[in-house]
XYZ file of C-alpha atoms in Angstrom:
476
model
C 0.000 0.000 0.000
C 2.874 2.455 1.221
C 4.682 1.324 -2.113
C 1.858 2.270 -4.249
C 1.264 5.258 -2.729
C 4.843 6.522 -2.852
C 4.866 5.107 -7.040
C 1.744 7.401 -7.394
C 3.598 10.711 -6.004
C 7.177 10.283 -7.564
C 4.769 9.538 -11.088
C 3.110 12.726 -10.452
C 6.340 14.385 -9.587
C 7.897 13.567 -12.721
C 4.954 14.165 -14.564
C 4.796 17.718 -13.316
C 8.117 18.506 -13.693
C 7.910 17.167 -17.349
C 5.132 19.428 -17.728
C 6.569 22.093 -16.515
C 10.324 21.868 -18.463
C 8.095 20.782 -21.766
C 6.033 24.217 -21.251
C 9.150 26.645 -20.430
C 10.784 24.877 -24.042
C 7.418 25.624 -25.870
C 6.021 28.874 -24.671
C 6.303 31.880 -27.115
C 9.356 33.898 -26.788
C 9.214 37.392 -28.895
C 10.284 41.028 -28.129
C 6.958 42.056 -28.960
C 5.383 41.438 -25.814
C 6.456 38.169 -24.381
C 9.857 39.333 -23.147
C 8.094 42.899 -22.059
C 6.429 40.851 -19.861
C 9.011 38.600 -18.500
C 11.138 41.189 -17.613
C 9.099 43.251 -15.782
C 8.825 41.166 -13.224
C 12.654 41.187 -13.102
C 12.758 44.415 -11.737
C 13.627 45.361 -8.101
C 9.941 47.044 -6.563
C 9.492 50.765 -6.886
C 12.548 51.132 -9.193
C 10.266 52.411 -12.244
C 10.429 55.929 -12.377
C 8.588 55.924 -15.721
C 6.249 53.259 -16.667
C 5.120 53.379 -20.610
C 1.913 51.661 -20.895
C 0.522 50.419 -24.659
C 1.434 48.701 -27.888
C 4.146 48.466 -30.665
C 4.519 52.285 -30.747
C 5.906 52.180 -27.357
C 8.548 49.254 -28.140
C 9.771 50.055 -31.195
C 9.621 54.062 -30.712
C 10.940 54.680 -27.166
C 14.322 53.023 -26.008
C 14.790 53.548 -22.306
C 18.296 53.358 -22.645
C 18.578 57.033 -24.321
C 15.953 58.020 -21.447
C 18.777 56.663 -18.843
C 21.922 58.237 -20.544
C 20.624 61.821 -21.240
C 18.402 62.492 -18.367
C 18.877 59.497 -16.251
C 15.402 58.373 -16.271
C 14.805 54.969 -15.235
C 11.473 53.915 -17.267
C 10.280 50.364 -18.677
C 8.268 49.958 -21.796
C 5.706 47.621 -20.476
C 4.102 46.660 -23.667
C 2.419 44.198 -25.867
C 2.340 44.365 -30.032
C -1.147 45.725 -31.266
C -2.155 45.813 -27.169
C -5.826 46.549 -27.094
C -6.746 49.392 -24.774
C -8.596 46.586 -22.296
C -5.315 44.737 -21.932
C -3.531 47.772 -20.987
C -6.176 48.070 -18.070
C -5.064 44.909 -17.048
C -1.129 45.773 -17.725
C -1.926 48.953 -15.237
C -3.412 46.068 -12.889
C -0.491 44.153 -12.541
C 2.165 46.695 -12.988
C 0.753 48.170 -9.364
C 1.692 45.198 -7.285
C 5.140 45.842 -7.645
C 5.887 49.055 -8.873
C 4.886 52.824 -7.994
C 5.780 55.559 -10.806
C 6.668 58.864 -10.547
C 4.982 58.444 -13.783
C 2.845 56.734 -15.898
C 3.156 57.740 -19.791
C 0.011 56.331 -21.871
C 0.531 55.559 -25.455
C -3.065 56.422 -27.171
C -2.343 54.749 -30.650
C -4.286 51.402 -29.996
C -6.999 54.040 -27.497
C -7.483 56.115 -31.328
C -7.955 52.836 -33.541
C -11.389 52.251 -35.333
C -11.615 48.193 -34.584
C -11.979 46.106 -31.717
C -11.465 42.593 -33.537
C -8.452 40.859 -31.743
C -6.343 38.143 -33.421
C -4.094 34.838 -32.155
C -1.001 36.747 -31.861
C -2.083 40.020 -30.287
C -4.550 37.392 -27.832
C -1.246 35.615 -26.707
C 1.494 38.574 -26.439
C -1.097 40.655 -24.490
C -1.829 37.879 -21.712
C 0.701 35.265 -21.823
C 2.869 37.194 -20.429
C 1.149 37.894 -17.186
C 2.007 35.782 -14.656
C -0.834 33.319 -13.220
C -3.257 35.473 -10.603
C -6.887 36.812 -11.120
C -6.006 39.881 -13.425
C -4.795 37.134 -15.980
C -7.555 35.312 -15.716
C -9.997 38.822 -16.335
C -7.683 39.751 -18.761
C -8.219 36.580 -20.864
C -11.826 36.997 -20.317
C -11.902 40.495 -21.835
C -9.156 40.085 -24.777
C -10.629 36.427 -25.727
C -13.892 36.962 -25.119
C -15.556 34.705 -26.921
C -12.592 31.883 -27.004
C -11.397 31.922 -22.918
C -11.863 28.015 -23.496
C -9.250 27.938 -26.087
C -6.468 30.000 -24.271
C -6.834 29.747 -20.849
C -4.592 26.737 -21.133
C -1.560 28.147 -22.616
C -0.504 24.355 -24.048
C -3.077 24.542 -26.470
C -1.874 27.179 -28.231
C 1.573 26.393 -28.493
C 1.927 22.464 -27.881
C 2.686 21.794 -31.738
C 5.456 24.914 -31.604
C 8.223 21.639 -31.716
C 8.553 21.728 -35.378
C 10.177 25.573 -34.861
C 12.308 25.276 -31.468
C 15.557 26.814 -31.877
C 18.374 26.932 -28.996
C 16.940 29.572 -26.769
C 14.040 27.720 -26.539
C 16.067 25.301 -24.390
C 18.788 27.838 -23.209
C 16.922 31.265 -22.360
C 17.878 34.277 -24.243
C 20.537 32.066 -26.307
C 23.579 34.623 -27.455
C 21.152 37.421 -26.346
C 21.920 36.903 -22.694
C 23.468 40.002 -21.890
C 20.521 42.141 -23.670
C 17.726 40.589 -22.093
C 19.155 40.489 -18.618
C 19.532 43.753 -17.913
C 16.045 44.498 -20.644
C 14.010 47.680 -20.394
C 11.221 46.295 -23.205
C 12.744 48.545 -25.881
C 12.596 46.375 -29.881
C 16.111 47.479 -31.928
C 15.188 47.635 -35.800
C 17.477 48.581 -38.282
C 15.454 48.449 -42.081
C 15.026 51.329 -43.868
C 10.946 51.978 -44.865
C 9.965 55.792 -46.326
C 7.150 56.827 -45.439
C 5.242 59.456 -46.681
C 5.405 62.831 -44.122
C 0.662 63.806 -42.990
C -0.371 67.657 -42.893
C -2.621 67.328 -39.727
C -1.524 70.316 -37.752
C -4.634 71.992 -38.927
C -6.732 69.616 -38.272
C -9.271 70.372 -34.880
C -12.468 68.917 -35.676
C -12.844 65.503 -33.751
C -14.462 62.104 -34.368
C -15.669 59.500 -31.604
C -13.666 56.869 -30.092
C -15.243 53.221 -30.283
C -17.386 52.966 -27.064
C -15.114 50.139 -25.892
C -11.685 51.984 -26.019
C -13.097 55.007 -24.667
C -14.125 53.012 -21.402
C -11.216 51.344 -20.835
C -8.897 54.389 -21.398
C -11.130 56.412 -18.978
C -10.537 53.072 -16.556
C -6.920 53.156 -16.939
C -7.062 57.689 -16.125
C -9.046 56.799 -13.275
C -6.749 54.017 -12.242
C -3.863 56.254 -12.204
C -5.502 59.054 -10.049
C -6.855 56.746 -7.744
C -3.740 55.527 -6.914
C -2.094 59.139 -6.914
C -0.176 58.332 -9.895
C 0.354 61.459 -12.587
C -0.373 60.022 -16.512
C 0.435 61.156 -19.186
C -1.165 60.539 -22.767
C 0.991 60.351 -25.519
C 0.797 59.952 -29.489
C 4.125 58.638 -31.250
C 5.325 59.525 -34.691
C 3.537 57.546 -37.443
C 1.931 58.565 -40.726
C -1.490 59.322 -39.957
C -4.609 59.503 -41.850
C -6.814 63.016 -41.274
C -9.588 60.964 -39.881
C -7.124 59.231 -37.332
C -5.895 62.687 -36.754
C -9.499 63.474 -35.506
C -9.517 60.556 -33.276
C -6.150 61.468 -31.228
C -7.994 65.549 -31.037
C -10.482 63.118 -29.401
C -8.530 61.330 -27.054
C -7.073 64.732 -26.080
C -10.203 66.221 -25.192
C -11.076 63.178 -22.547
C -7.653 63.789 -21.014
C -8.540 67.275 -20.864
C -11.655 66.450 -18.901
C -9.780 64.643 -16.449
C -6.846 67.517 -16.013
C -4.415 65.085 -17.816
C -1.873 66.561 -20.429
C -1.912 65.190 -23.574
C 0.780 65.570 -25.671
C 0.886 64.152 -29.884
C 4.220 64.077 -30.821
C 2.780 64.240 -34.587
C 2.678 68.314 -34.345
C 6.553 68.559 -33.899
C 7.973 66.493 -36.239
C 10.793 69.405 -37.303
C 11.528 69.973 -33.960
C 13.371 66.558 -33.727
C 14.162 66.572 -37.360
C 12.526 63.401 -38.046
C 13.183 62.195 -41.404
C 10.007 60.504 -43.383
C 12.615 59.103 -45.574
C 15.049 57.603 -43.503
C 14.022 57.155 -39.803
C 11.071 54.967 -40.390
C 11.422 50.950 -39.878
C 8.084 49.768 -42.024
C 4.824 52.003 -42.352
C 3.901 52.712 -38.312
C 7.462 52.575 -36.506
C 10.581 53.866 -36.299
C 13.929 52.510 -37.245
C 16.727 52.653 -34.725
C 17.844 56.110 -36.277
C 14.034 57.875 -35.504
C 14.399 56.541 -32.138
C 17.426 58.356 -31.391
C 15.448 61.630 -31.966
C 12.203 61.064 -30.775
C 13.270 59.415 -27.350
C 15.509 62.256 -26.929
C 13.216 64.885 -27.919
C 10.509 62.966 -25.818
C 13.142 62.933 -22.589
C 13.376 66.121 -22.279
C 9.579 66.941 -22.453
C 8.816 64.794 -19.032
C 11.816 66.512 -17.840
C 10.844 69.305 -17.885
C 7.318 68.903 -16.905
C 7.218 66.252 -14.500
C 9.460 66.006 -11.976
C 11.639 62.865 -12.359
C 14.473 62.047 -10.456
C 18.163 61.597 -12.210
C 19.018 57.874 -11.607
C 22.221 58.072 -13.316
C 24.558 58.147 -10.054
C 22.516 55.905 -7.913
C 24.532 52.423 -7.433
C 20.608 50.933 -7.443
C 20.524 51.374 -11.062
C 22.724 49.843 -12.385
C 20.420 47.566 -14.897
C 19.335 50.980 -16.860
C 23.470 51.518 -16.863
C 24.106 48.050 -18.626
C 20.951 48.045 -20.396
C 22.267 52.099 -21.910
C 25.620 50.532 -22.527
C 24.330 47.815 -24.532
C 21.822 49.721 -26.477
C 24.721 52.331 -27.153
C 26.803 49.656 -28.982
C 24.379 48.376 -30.817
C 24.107 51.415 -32.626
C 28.063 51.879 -32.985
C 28.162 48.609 -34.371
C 25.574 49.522 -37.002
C 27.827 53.378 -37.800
C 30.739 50.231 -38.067
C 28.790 48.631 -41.309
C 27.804 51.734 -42.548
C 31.635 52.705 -43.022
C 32.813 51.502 -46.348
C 36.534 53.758 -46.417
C 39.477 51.351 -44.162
C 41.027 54.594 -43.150
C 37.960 55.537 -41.575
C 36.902 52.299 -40.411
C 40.548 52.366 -38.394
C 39.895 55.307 -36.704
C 36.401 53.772 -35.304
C 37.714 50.878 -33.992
C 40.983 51.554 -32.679
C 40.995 52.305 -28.450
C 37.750 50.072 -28.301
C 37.433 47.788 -24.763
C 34.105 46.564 -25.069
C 35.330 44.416 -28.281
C 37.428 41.208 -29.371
C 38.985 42.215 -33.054
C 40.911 39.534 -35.327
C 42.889 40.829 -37.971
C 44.600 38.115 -40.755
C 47.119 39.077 -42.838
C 47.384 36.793 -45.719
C 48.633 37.343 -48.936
C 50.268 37.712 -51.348
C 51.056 41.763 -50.874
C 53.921 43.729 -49.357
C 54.537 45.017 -45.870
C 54.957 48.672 -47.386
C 51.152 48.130 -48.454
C 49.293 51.707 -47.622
C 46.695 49.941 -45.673
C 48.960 47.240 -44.201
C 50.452 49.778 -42.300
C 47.673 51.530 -41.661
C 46.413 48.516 -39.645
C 49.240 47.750 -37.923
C 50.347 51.438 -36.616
C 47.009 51.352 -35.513
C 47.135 48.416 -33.183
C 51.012 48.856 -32.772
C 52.020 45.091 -34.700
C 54.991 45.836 -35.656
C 56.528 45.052 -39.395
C 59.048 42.428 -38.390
C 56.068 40.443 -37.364
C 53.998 41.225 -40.409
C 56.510 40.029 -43.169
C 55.793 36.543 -42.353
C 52.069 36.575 -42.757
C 49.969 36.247 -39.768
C 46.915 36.157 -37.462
C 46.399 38.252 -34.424
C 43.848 39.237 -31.762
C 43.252 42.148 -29.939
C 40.815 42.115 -27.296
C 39.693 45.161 -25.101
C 42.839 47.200 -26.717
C 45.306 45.083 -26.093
C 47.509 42.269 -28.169
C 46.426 39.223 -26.768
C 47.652 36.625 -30.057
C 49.691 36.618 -32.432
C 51.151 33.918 -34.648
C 54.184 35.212 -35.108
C 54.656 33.964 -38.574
C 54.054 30.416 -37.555
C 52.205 28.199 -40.440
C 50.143 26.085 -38.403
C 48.906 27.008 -35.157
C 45.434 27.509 -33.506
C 44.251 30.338 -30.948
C 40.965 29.833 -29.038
C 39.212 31.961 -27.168
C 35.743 31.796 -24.955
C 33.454 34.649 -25.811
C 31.038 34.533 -23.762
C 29.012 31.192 -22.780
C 27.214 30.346 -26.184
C 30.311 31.916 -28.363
C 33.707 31.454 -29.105
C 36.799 32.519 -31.111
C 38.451 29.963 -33.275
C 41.580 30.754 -35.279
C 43.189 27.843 -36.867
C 46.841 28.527 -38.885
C 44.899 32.202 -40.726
C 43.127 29.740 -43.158
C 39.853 29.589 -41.015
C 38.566 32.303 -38.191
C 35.253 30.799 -36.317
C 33.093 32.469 -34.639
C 30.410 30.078 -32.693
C 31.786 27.355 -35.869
C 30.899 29.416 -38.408
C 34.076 30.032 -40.815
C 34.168 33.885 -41.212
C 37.142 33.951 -43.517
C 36.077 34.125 -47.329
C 39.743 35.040 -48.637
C 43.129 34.098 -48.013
C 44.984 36.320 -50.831
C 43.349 39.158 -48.800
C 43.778 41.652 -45.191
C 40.268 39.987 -42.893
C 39.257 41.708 -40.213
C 36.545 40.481 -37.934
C 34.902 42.204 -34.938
C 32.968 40.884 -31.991
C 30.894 43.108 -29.563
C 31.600 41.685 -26.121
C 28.648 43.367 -24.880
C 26.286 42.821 -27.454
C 27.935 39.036 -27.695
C 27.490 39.692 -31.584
C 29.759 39.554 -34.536
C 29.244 43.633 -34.989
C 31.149 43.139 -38.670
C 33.498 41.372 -40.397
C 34.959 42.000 -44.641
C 37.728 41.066 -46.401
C 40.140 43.790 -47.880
C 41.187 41.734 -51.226
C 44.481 42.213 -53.010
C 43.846 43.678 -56.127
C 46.038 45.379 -58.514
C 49.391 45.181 -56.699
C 47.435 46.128 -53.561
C 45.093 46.089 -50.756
C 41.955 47.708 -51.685
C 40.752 50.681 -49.358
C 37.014 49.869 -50.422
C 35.291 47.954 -47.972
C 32.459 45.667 -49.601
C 30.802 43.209 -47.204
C 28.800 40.256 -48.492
C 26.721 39.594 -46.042
């Protein structure tokens, strides 16, 4: 009997645990909502200075590291892709358990839409991030109103996800460690999407707000005072329609009724110089370029009209620090690939210590090359070592390898816990085993961001016409 009884336990043991592992593995994992969500409850209580509540147009637009570095605000974009206005109650909800705000900044894009229909997608990043508890339960019954049944058990909806598991579904944040542990909800993009520039600045008329987002925006003002919290209600940049013009003039005038600023970002495009051309990502957000200027511009407005405190020496902090630091490179690395001259690339990435750089000499050229020894005055290799052909490796500034002319040798290096640096006798340079090296009659260089824990570029300088070409031209 006591042998039965103790099978029956260790089977449901096992078969919890295998429930549990098997549900971690197949759960969605996105940076348009999911991770939002994760990481909020990563943060230390009452450390939010400056909460952004909403959809997409708070992820992709706002980066909370620019917030941190220029005015040392410590904010979190706590956010969900195409978030319906009802969700963000809910978000509001939850966010309060943990977390007081000096300030809570609305985004009224999803609060100005003309539809209420909710798809799979928008269902799952707006709930299934929320940890178990009551709210998630309302929440579900709100946002999946008429299909609870169908995701109130989470396994449903992603039990045949096996056919598209990569590694971080079995080693969280794979490679992207670093980024989403210290992760403020802000989504890099890089494309380039133009976009054409709306007239609505003399546009006043209004029209109505669907009777569903108008409650639940008034719910979420309400929330906010009764709690003592200021709000603030905010438009982002996007191309807007006259008509969806009218509808933000709308959502102003309800803020106004409650003695809440609203503030659309749309009337001051040339104020931040935003470029229809080249700062948008795809036809509603911003590319990481727009960001720059609207976060910046967007900083100093609650800066100057809300009083915010300056985090930016305050030890307590120090996630918005590493999360500001990573953000920062990510953008170097992307002025790297946009330099095609060597002489200028030199100058960019000599006297860096956040990154592991591998240069290979190989050819057939001469040491008296112009851009041979432009590389190595740069990085002090000195000719003697050159002449015999070689590999070498310079990590945080300083000469850490070099092959000294030897033909076969191998270097190896740990970058981080997913990555490492292979260099085996110049012919092959690996990076996480994938061969970086295209050329051998050629100068290669290869750099790694050791706080990004990404290759930020790598090109081969070929030897053509009795020497090493200054053009950079990547293939990748």
């Amino acid at each position: 009997m006591i042998k039965n009884f103790v099978k029956i336990i260790c089977f449901i043991a096992i078969f919890i645990t295998l429930l549990w592992f098997s549900s971690r593995v197949l759960r969605f994992k996105n940076d348009n909502g999911i991770y939002q969500g994760d990481s909020f409850y990563d943060q230390e209580t009452n450390t939010i200075d400056v909460l952004f509540l909403g959809s997409s147009h708070i992820h992709y637009n706002v980066n909370p590291a620019i917030l941190y570095n220029e005015y040392g605000i410590a904010s979190y974009n706590y956010t969900s892709g195409s978030q319906p206005i009802w969700s963000t109650y809910h978000y509001l909800i939850e966010a309060l358990k943990t977390q007081k705000p000096k300030l809570i900044a609305l985004e009224s894009y999803i609060v100005a839409a003309s539809r209420t229909n909710v798809v799979d997608y928008q269902i799952v990043a707006a709930t299934y991030a929320l940890k178990w508890s009551e709210n998630r339960i309302n929440s579900l019954k709100v946002t999946a109103a008429e299909r609870f049944d169908e995701f109130i058990n989470p396994m449903y909806r992603y039990h045949n996800r096996y056919k598209d598991l990569k590694e971080e579904d079995f080693l969280p944040y794979a490679n992207n460690y670093n980024h989403y542990r210290y992760f403020k909800g802000y989504s890099f993009h890089q494309k380039t999407f133009p976009v054409k520039k709306p007239n609505i600045k003399n546009i006043k008329d209004t029209l109505p707000l669907l009777e569903q987002q108008e409650t639940y925006y008034r719910k979420i003002l309400e929330l906010a005072k009764t709690n003592n919290i200021p709000i603030v209600v905010i438009a982002s940049p996007f191309p807007m329609t006259d008509d969806e013009a009218r509808h933000f003039n709308r959502v102003g005038e309800i803020a106004k009724e409650y003695d809440i600023p609203f503030m659309n970002f749309n009337h001051y495009y040339d104020d931040y110089d935003l470029d229809f051309w080249t700062d948008y990502n795809d036809a509603g957000h911003l590319n990481y370029k727009g960001v720059q200027k609207y976060t910046a511009y967007l900083g100093k407005y609650l800066k100057d009209n809300f009083e915010i405190p300056d985090r930016r020496i305050d030890t307590n902090y120090d996630t918005w620090e590493k999360n500001a630091l990573y953000e920062y490179n990510k953008v170097y690395d992307m002025a790297l690939r946009d330099i095609d001259n060597i002489n200028e690339y030199m100058t960019k990435i000599t006297n860096l210590n956040d990154y592991t750089i591998v240069i290979n000499m190989f050819g057939e050229y001469g040491s008296n090359d112009n851009v041979v020894k432009t590389i190595y005055s740069n990085f002090n290799i000195t000719n003697e070592v050159y002449i015999n052909n070689a590999s070498y490796v310079i990590d945080k500034n300083k000469l850490v390898f070099s092959s000294m002319g030897e033909t076969n040798y191998l270097y190896h290096k740990e970058l981080n816990k997913y990555n490492d640096l292979v260099v085996d006798s110049g012919s092959k340079i690996l990076i996480s085993r994938s061969n970086l090296i295209k050329n051998t009659n050629s100068v290669s260089i290869i750099v790694y961001d050791n706080i990004t824990h990404e290759v930020a570029d790598y090109f081969d300088l070929p030897y053509t016409n009795d020497s090493i070409s200054k053009l950079i031209e990547r293939d990748y």
